[in-house]
Amino acid sequence: MPELPEVETVRRGLEPAMLGERFAHVEQNRPDLRFPLPERFAERLTGRRIEALSRRAKYLIADLDDGQALVMHLGMSGRFIVEAPGTKPTEPGAYYNEIGRHLIHDHVVFHLGSGARVTYNDVRRFGFMDLVPRAGLETSKHFAGMGIEPLGNELSGELLAKLFSGKIAPLKAALLDQRLIAGLGNIYVCEALFRAGLHPEAEAGTLATPTGKPREKAHLLAQIIRDVLEEAIAAGGSTLRDFAHADGSLGYFQHRFKVYDREGDSCVTPGCGHLVKRLVQSGRSTFYCESCQKRG
Ligand SMILES: [Zn+2]
């Protein structure tokens, strides 16, 4: 499943092909993905120009010139393939998707005015697309009640303290709560807590003073969350699954994780000597170092 950095990588890969272009023709090969596609979907897109391509949490949003927004979600296995005239097809963010591409899973094809083709392929069909009035985007079912964007300038120590003040929920659970911060996934929360030296079972409220002011560790954690995400985007994303080359050696991206999926391995902190532990919180695996990550 692509996480936020993967979705952002896909966005950056699609932008050169789609921004400023018109949908010359849209092929819709089935009535539904995870949900039914909108009524007259292909017809409503045809002729429209893409004025912006943005991302909110794990959603891609194409602003169209008639006041609509095309909202797209990759689900578990959604992918876009970009084919421009005279160039080899590219698949932005392809590293997260190890399943081979079969044309039978090409569900929607955007033919753009430039002659480029952008194909949405999705084996498991947990992805979806919707058309929403741009003016009502924030209050639409997709975005209503959604927390702040972890990559944006909104995320700060002050805001973490405000969101978490008085909360006795474990820090890990609070960071994964999409109503507080949207699109921050399990891998990146594990990595950020390790780097910040904060125990995943610490109470979320300990980021704030009794009067709700940010403690130093709130500022630190906010900065680290942004760093972890930015680094993953710079590296072209990460992979959720173990990634192994044909010769059995591990893929590049996994080496970037300091604790995630490293249960029983030595902690990477020089001189620590402890082994990475795993615990299950809200049904999700948490990887951490008991010695480096403090509860207080
Ligand atoms: Zn350690």
CSV table of C-alpha atoms and ligand atoms in Angstrom, one decimal:
chain,number,residue,atom,x,y,z
A,1,MET,CA,0.0,0.0,0.0
A,2,PRO,CA,1.5,3.3,-0.9
A,3,GLU,CA,2.0,5.7,2.0
A,4,LEU,CA,2.2,9.5,1.8
A,5,PRO,CA,5.7,9.8,0.3
A,6,GLU,CA,4.8,7.3,-2.4
A,7,VAL,CA,1.7,9.2,-3.3
A,8,GLU,CA,3.7,12.5,-3.4
A,9,THR,CA,6.2,10.8,-5.7
A,10,VAL,CA,3.4,9.7,-8.0
A,11,ARG,CA,2.0,13.2,-8.0
A,12,ARG,CA,5.4,14.7,-9.0
A,13,GLY,CA,5.7,12.1,-11.7
A,14,LEU,CA,2.2,12.8,-13.1
A,15,GLU,CA,2.5,16.6,-12.9
A,16,PRO,CA,4.7,17.2,-16.0
A,17,ALA,CA,2.4,15.1,-18.2
A,18,MET,CA,-0.9,16.4,-16.8
A,19,LEU,CA,-0.6,20.0,-15.6
A,20,GLY,CA,-2.0,22.5,-18.1
A,21,GLU,CA,-3.2,19.7,-20.4
A,22,ARG,CA,-6.8,18.9,-21.5
A,23,PHE,CA,-8.5,15.5,-21.4
A,24,ALA,CA,-8.9,14.9,-25.1
A,25,HIS,CA,-10.6,11.5,-24.6
A,26,VAL,CA,-11.2,9.4,-21.5
A,27,GLU,CA,-11.5,5.6,-21.7
A,28,GLN,CA,-13.5,4.1,-18.8
A,29,ASN,CA,-13.2,0.3,-19.0
A,30,ARG,CA,-15.5,-0.6,-16.1
A,31,PRO,CA,-18.3,1.1,-14.1
A,32,ASP,CA,-16.5,0.9,-10.7
A,33,LEU,CA,-13.2,0.7,-8.9
A,34,ARG,CA,-13.6,0.4,-5.1
A,35,PHE,CA,-16.7,2.5,-5.5
A,36,PRO,CA,-18.8,3.2,-8.6
A,37,LEU,CA,-17.1,5.9,-10.8
A,38,PRO,CA,-19.1,9.1,-11.0
A,39,GLU,CA,-22.1,9.4,-13.4
A,40,ARG,CA,-21.0,10.2,-16.9
A,41,PHE,CA,-17.4,10.2,-15.7
A,42,ALA,CA,-15.6,10.2,-19.1
A,43,GLU,CA,-18.0,12.7,-20.5
A,44,ARG,CA,-17.6,15.2,-17.6
A,45,LEU,CA,-13.8,15.0,-17.9
A,46,THR,CA,-13.5,15.3,-21.7
A,47,GLY,CA,-12.3,18.7,-22.8
A,48,ARG,CA,-11.5,19.9,-19.3
A,49,ARG,CA,-8.1,21.4,-18.6
A,50,ILE,CA,-6.0,20.4,-15.5
A,51,GLU,CA,-5.2,23.6,-13.7
A,52,ALA,CA,-3.4,22.1,-10.7
A,53,LEU,CA,-2.4,18.7,-9.4
A,54,SER,CA,-2.0,18.6,-5.6
A,55,ARG,CA,-2.1,16.0,-2.8
A,56,ARG,CA,-3.9,16.0,0.5
A,57,ALA,CA,-2.9,13.1,2.8
A,58,LYS,CA,-3.0,10.1,0.4
A,59,TYR,CA,-5.4,11.6,-2.2
A,60,LEU,CA,-4.4,13.2,-5.5
A,61,ILE,CA,-6.5,16.1,-6.6
A,62,ALA,CA,-6.6,17.5,-10.1
A,63,ASP,CA,-8.3,20.9,-10.2
A,64,LEU,CA,-10.3,21.2,-13.5
A,65,ASP,CA,-11.1,24.4,-15.4
A,66,ASP,CA,-14.9,24.0,-14.9
A,67,GLY,CA,-14.8,24.2,-11.1
A,68,GLN,CA,-14.7,20.4,-10.5
A,69,ALA,CA,-11.9,18.5,-8.8
A,70,LEU,CA,-10.9,15.0,-9.9
A,71,VAL,CA,-10.1,13.2,-6.6
A,72,MET,CA,-8.0,10.0,-7.0
A,73,HIS,CA,-6.9,7.4,-4.4
A,74,LEU,CA,-4.5,4.6,-5.2
A,75,GLY,CA,-5.9,2.2,-2.6
A,76,MET,CA,-3.7,-0.9,-2.1
A,77,SER,CA,-2.3,-1.5,-5.6
A,78,GLY,CA,-3.3,1.5,-7.8
A,79,ARG,CA,-0.7,2.8,-10.2
A,80,PHE,CA,-0.4,5.3,-13.0
A,81,ILE,CA,1.6,4.6,-16.2
A,82,VAL,CA,2.6,7.7,-18.2
A,83,GLU,CA,3.2,7.2,-22.0
A,84,ALA,CA,4.2,10.2,-23.9
A,85,PRO,CA,4.8,10.2,-27.7
A,86,GLY,CA,8.4,9.2,-28.5
A,87,THR,CA,9.4,8.3,-25.0
A,88,LYS,CA,9.4,5.0,-23.0
A,89,PRO,CA,6.5,4.5,-20.6
A,90,THR,CA,7.2,5.6,-17.0
A,91,GLU,CA,5.5,4.6,-13.8
A,92,PRO,CA,6.1,7.2,-11.1
A,93,GLY,CA,6.5,5.5,-7.7
A,94,ALA,CA,6.8,2.0,-9.4
A,95,TYR,CA,9.0,0.7,-6.6
A,96,TYR,CA,6.0,0.2,-4.3
A,97,ASN,CA,4.3,-2.0,-6.7
A,98,GLU,CA,5.8,-5.4,-7.4
A,99,ILE,CA,2.9,-7.0,-9.1
A,100,GLY,CA,3.4,-7.2,-12.8
A,101,ARG,CA,1.1,-5.0,-14.9
A,102,HIS,CA,-1.6,-6.7,-16.8
A,103,LEU,CA,-3.6,-4.7,-19.3
A,104,ILE,CA,-6.8,-6.3,-18.0
A,105,HIS,CA,-6.4,-4.1,-15.0
A,106,ASP,CA,-6.1,-0.9,-17.0
A,107,HIS,CA,-9.4,0.6,-15.8
A,108,VAL,CA,-9.2,4.2,-16.8
A,109,VAL,CA,-7.1,5.8,-19.5
A,110,PHE,CA,-6.6,9.6,-19.9
A,111,HIS,CA,-5.7,10.6,-23.4
A,112,LEU,CA,-4.3,14.1,-23.1
A,113,GLY,CA,-4.2,16.9,-25.6
A,114,SER,CA,-0.4,16.5,-26.0
A,115,GLY,CA,-0.9,13.0,-27.2
A,116,ALA,CA,0.3,11.6,-23.9
A,117,ARG,CA,-1.6,8.7,-22.3
A,118,VAL,CA,-2.0,8.3,-18.5
A,119,THR,CA,-3.3,4.9,-17.5
A,120,TYR,CA,-4.7,4.0,-14.2
A,121,ASN,CA,-4.1,0.3,-13.5
A,122,ASP,CA,-5.3,-1.4,-10.3
A,123,VAL,CA,-5.1,-5.2,-9.7
A,124,ARG,CA,-7.1,-5.2,-6.4
A,125,ARG,CA,-9.3,-2.3,-7.2
A,126,PHE,CA,-9.2,-0.7,-3.7
A,127,GLY,CA,-8.4,2.6,-5.4
A,128,PHE,CA,-11.1,5.1,-6.4
A,129,MET,CA,-11.9,8.3,-8.4
A,130,ASP,CA,-14.5,10.9,-7.7
A,131,LEU,CA,-15.6,14.3,-9.1
A,132,VAL,CA,-16.3,16.9,-6.5
A,133,PRO,CA,-17.0,20.6,-6.8
A,134,ARG,CA,-13.8,22.4,-5.9
A,135,ALA,CA,-15.6,24.8,-3.7
A,136,GLY,CA,-16.9,22.0,-1.5
A,137,LEU,CA,-13.7,19.9,-1.4
A,138,GLU,CA,-12.8,20.5,2.2
A,139,THR,CA,-16.3,19.5,3.4
A,140,SER,CA,-16.7,16.6,1.0
A,141,LYS,CA,-16.9,13.1,2.4
A,142,HIS,CA,-13.3,12.5,1.4
A,143,PHE,CA,-11.8,15.4,3.4
A,144,ALA,CA,-14.3,16.4,6.1
A,145,GLY,CA,-12.8,15.9,9.5
A,146,MET,CA,-9.4,15.2,8.1
A,147,GLY,CA,-6.4,16.2,10.3
A,148,ILE,CA,-3.6,18.5,9.3
A,149,GLU,CA,-1.1,17.8,6.5
A,150,PRO,CA,2.1,16.4,8.0
A,151,LEU,CA,4.3,17.8,5.2
A,152,GLY,CA,2.8,21.3,5.2
A,153,ASN,CA,4.0,24.2,7.3
A,154,GLU,CA,1.1,23.6,9.7
A,155,LEU,CA,2.9,20.9,11.5
A,156,SER,CA,4.8,22.4,14.4
A,157,GLY,CA,5.6,21.8,18.0
A,158,GLU,CA,2.9,24.2,19.0
A,159,LEU,CA,0.3,22.3,17.0
A,160,LEU,CA,1.4,18.9,18.2
A,161,ALA,CA,1.1,20.2,21.8
A,162,LYS,CA,-2.4,21.6,21.0
A,163,LEU,CA,-3.6,18.4,19.3
A,164,PHE,CA,-2.2,16.1,22.0
A,165,SER,CA,-2.6,18.1,25.2
A,166,GLY,CA,-4.4,16.1,27.9
A,167,LYS,CA,-4.5,12.9,25.7
A,168,ILE,CA,-3.6,9.7,27.5
A,169,ALA,CA,-3.6,7.7,24.3
A,170,PRO,CA,-0.2,6.3,23.4
A,171,LEU,CA,1.9,8.6,21.3
A,172,LYS,CA,2.0,6.1,18.4
A,173,ALA,CA,-1.8,5.9,18.2
A,174,ALA,CA,-2.2,9.6,18.4
A,175,LEU,CA,0.2,10.1,15.5
A,176,LEU,CA,-1.7,7.6,13.4
A,177,ASP,CA,-5.1,9.2,14.2
A,178,GLN,CA,-6.1,10.6,10.8
A,179,ARG,CA,-8.5,13.1,12.4
A,180,LEU,CA,-5.4,14.8,14.0
A,181,ILE,CA,-2.7,14.3,11.4
A,182,ALA,CA,-3.7,13.0,8.0
A,183,GLY,CA,-1.7,10.5,5.9
A,184,LEU,CA,1.0,9.7,8.4
A,185,GLY,CA,1.5,5.9,8.1
A,186,ASN,CA,2.9,3.2,10.4
A,187,ILE,CA,6.4,3.1,8.9
A,188,TYR,CA,7.0,6.8,9.2
A,189,VAL,CA,5.6,7.0,12.7
A,190,CYS,CA,7.9,4.2,13.9
A,191,GLU,CA,10.9,5.9,12.3
A,192,ALA,CA,10.1,9.4,13.6
A,193,LEU,CA,9.5,8.1,17.2
A,194,PHE,CA,12.9,6.3,17.1
A,195,ARG,CA,14.7,9.4,15.8
A,196,ALA,CA,13.1,11.6,18.4
A,197,GLY,CA,13.9,9.1,21.2
A,198,LEU,CA,10.3,8.9,22.2
A,199,HIS,CA,8.7,5.7,23.4
A,200,PRO,CA,5.6,4.6,21.3
A,201,GLU,CA,3.7,3.9,24.5
A,202,ALA,CA,4.4,7.2,26.1
A,203,GLU,CA,1.2,9.3,26.7
A,204,ALA,CA,0.5,11.6,23.8
A,205,GLY,CA,-0.2,14.4,26.3
A,206,THR,CA,3.4,14.4,27.6
A,207,LEU,CA,4.4,16.5,24.5
A,208,ALA,CA,2.6,19.4,26.2
A,209,THR,CA,3.1,21.1,29.6
A,210,PRO,CA,0.1,21.1,32.0
A,211,THR,CA,-0.9,24.4,30.5
A,212,GLY,CA,-0.8,23.0,27.0
A,213,LYS,CA,2.5,24.6,25.9
A,214,PRO,CA,4.8,22.6,23.7
A,215,ARG,CA,7.7,20.9,25.4
A,216,GLU,CA,11.0,20.8,23.6
A,217,LYS,CA,10.3,17.2,22.4
A,218,ALA,CA,7.2,18.4,20.6
A,219,HIS,CA,9.2,20.8,18.5
A,220,LEU,CA,11.8,18.0,17.9
A,221,LEU,CA,9.1,15.5,16.9
A,222,ALA,CA,7.4,17.9,14.5
A,223,GLN,CA,10.7,18.6,12.7
A,224,ILE,CA,11.6,14.9,12.6
A,225,ILE,CA,8.3,13.9,11.1
A,226,ARG,CA,8.8,16.3,8.3
A,227,ASP,CA,12.4,15.2,7.8
A,228,VAL,CA,11.5,11.5,7.6
A,229,LEU,CA,8.8,12.2,5.0
A,230,GLU,CA,11.0,14.6,3.0
A,231,GLU,CA,13.8,12.1,2.9
A,232,ALA,CA,11.5,9.3,1.8
A,233,ILE,CA,10.2,11.5,-1.0
A,234,ALA,CA,13.8,12.5,-2.0
A,235,ALA,CA,14.7,8.9,-2.2
A,236,GLY,CA,11.7,8.2,-4.4
A,237,GLY,CA,9.6,6.8,-1.6
A,238,SER,CA,10.0,3.6,0.4
A,239,THR,CA,8.5,0.2,0.1
A,240,LEU,CA,6.0,-1.4,2.5
A,241,ARG,CA,6.9,-4.9,1.7
A,242,ASP,CA,10.3,-6.5,2.0
A,243,PHE,CA,12.0,-5.7,-1.2
A,244,ALA,CA,14.4,-8.4,-2.5
A,245,HIS,CA,16.4,-8.5,-5.7
A,246,ALA,CA,16.5,-11.6,-7.7
A,247,ASP,CA,19.8,-12.6,-6.0
A,248,GLY,CA,18.1,-12.3,-2.6
A,249,SER,CA,19.9,-9.1,-1.5
A,250,LEU,CA,17.8,-6.5,0.1
A,251,GLY,CA,16.6,-3.5,-1.9
A,252,TYR,CA,17.9,0.0,-1.3
A,253,PHE,CA,14.9,1.5,0.3
A,254,GLN,CA,14.7,-0.9,3.2
A,255,HIS,CA,18.2,0.1,4.3
A,256,ARG,CA,16.8,3.5,5.0
A,257,PHE,CA,14.7,2.3,7.9
A,258,LYS,CA,16.3,2.4,11.3
A,259,VAL,CA,13.8,0.4,13.2
A,260,TYR,CA,10.8,-0.5,11.0
A,261,ASP,CA,10.7,-4.2,10.3
A,262,ARG,CA,14.0,-4.8,12.1
A,263,GLU,CA,12.8,-6.8,15.1
A,264,GLY,CA,15.7,-8.7,16.7
A,265,ASP,CA,18.3,-6.7,14.9
A,266,SER,CA,20.8,-4.5,16.7
A,267,CYS,CA,19.7,-0.9,17.4
A,268,VAL,CA,21.6,1.4,15.0
A,269,THR,CA,22.5,3.9,17.7
A,270,PRO,CA,26.2,3.6,18.3
A,271,GLY,CA,27.0,2.0,21.6
A,272,CYS,CA,23.3,1.1,22.4
A,273,GLY,CA,23.7,-2.7,22.1
A,274,HIS,CA,19.9,-3.3,22.5
A,275,LEU,CA,17.9,-5.2,20.0
A,276,VAL,CA,15.0,-3.7,18.1
A,277,LYS,CA,11.7,-4.8,19.7
A,278,ARG,CA,8.2,-5.2,18.3
A,279,LEU,CA,4.9,-4.6,20.0
A,280,VAL,CA,1.4,-4.5,18.6
A,281,GLN,CA,-0.6,-1.3,19.1
A,282,SER,CA,-4.2,-1.0,17.7
A,283,GLY,CA,-3.5,-4.0,15.6
A,284,ARG,CA,-0.3,-2.5,14.0
A,285,SER,CA,3.3,-3.5,14.6
A,286,THR,CA,5.4,-1.0,16.3
A,287,PHE,CA,9.2,-1.3,16.1
A,288,TYR,CA,11.3,0.5,18.7
A,289,CYS,CA,14.4,0.5,20.9
A,290,GLU,CA,13.5,0.2,24.6
A,291,SER,CA,16.8,1.9,25.6
A,292,CYS,CA,16.9,4.8,23.1
A,293,GLN,CA,13.2,5.7,23.3
A,294,LYS,CA,12.0,7.2,26.5
A,295,ARG,CA,8.6,7.2,28.1
A,296,GLY,CA,8.9,10.3,30.2
B,1,ZN,ZN,18.9,1.8,21.0
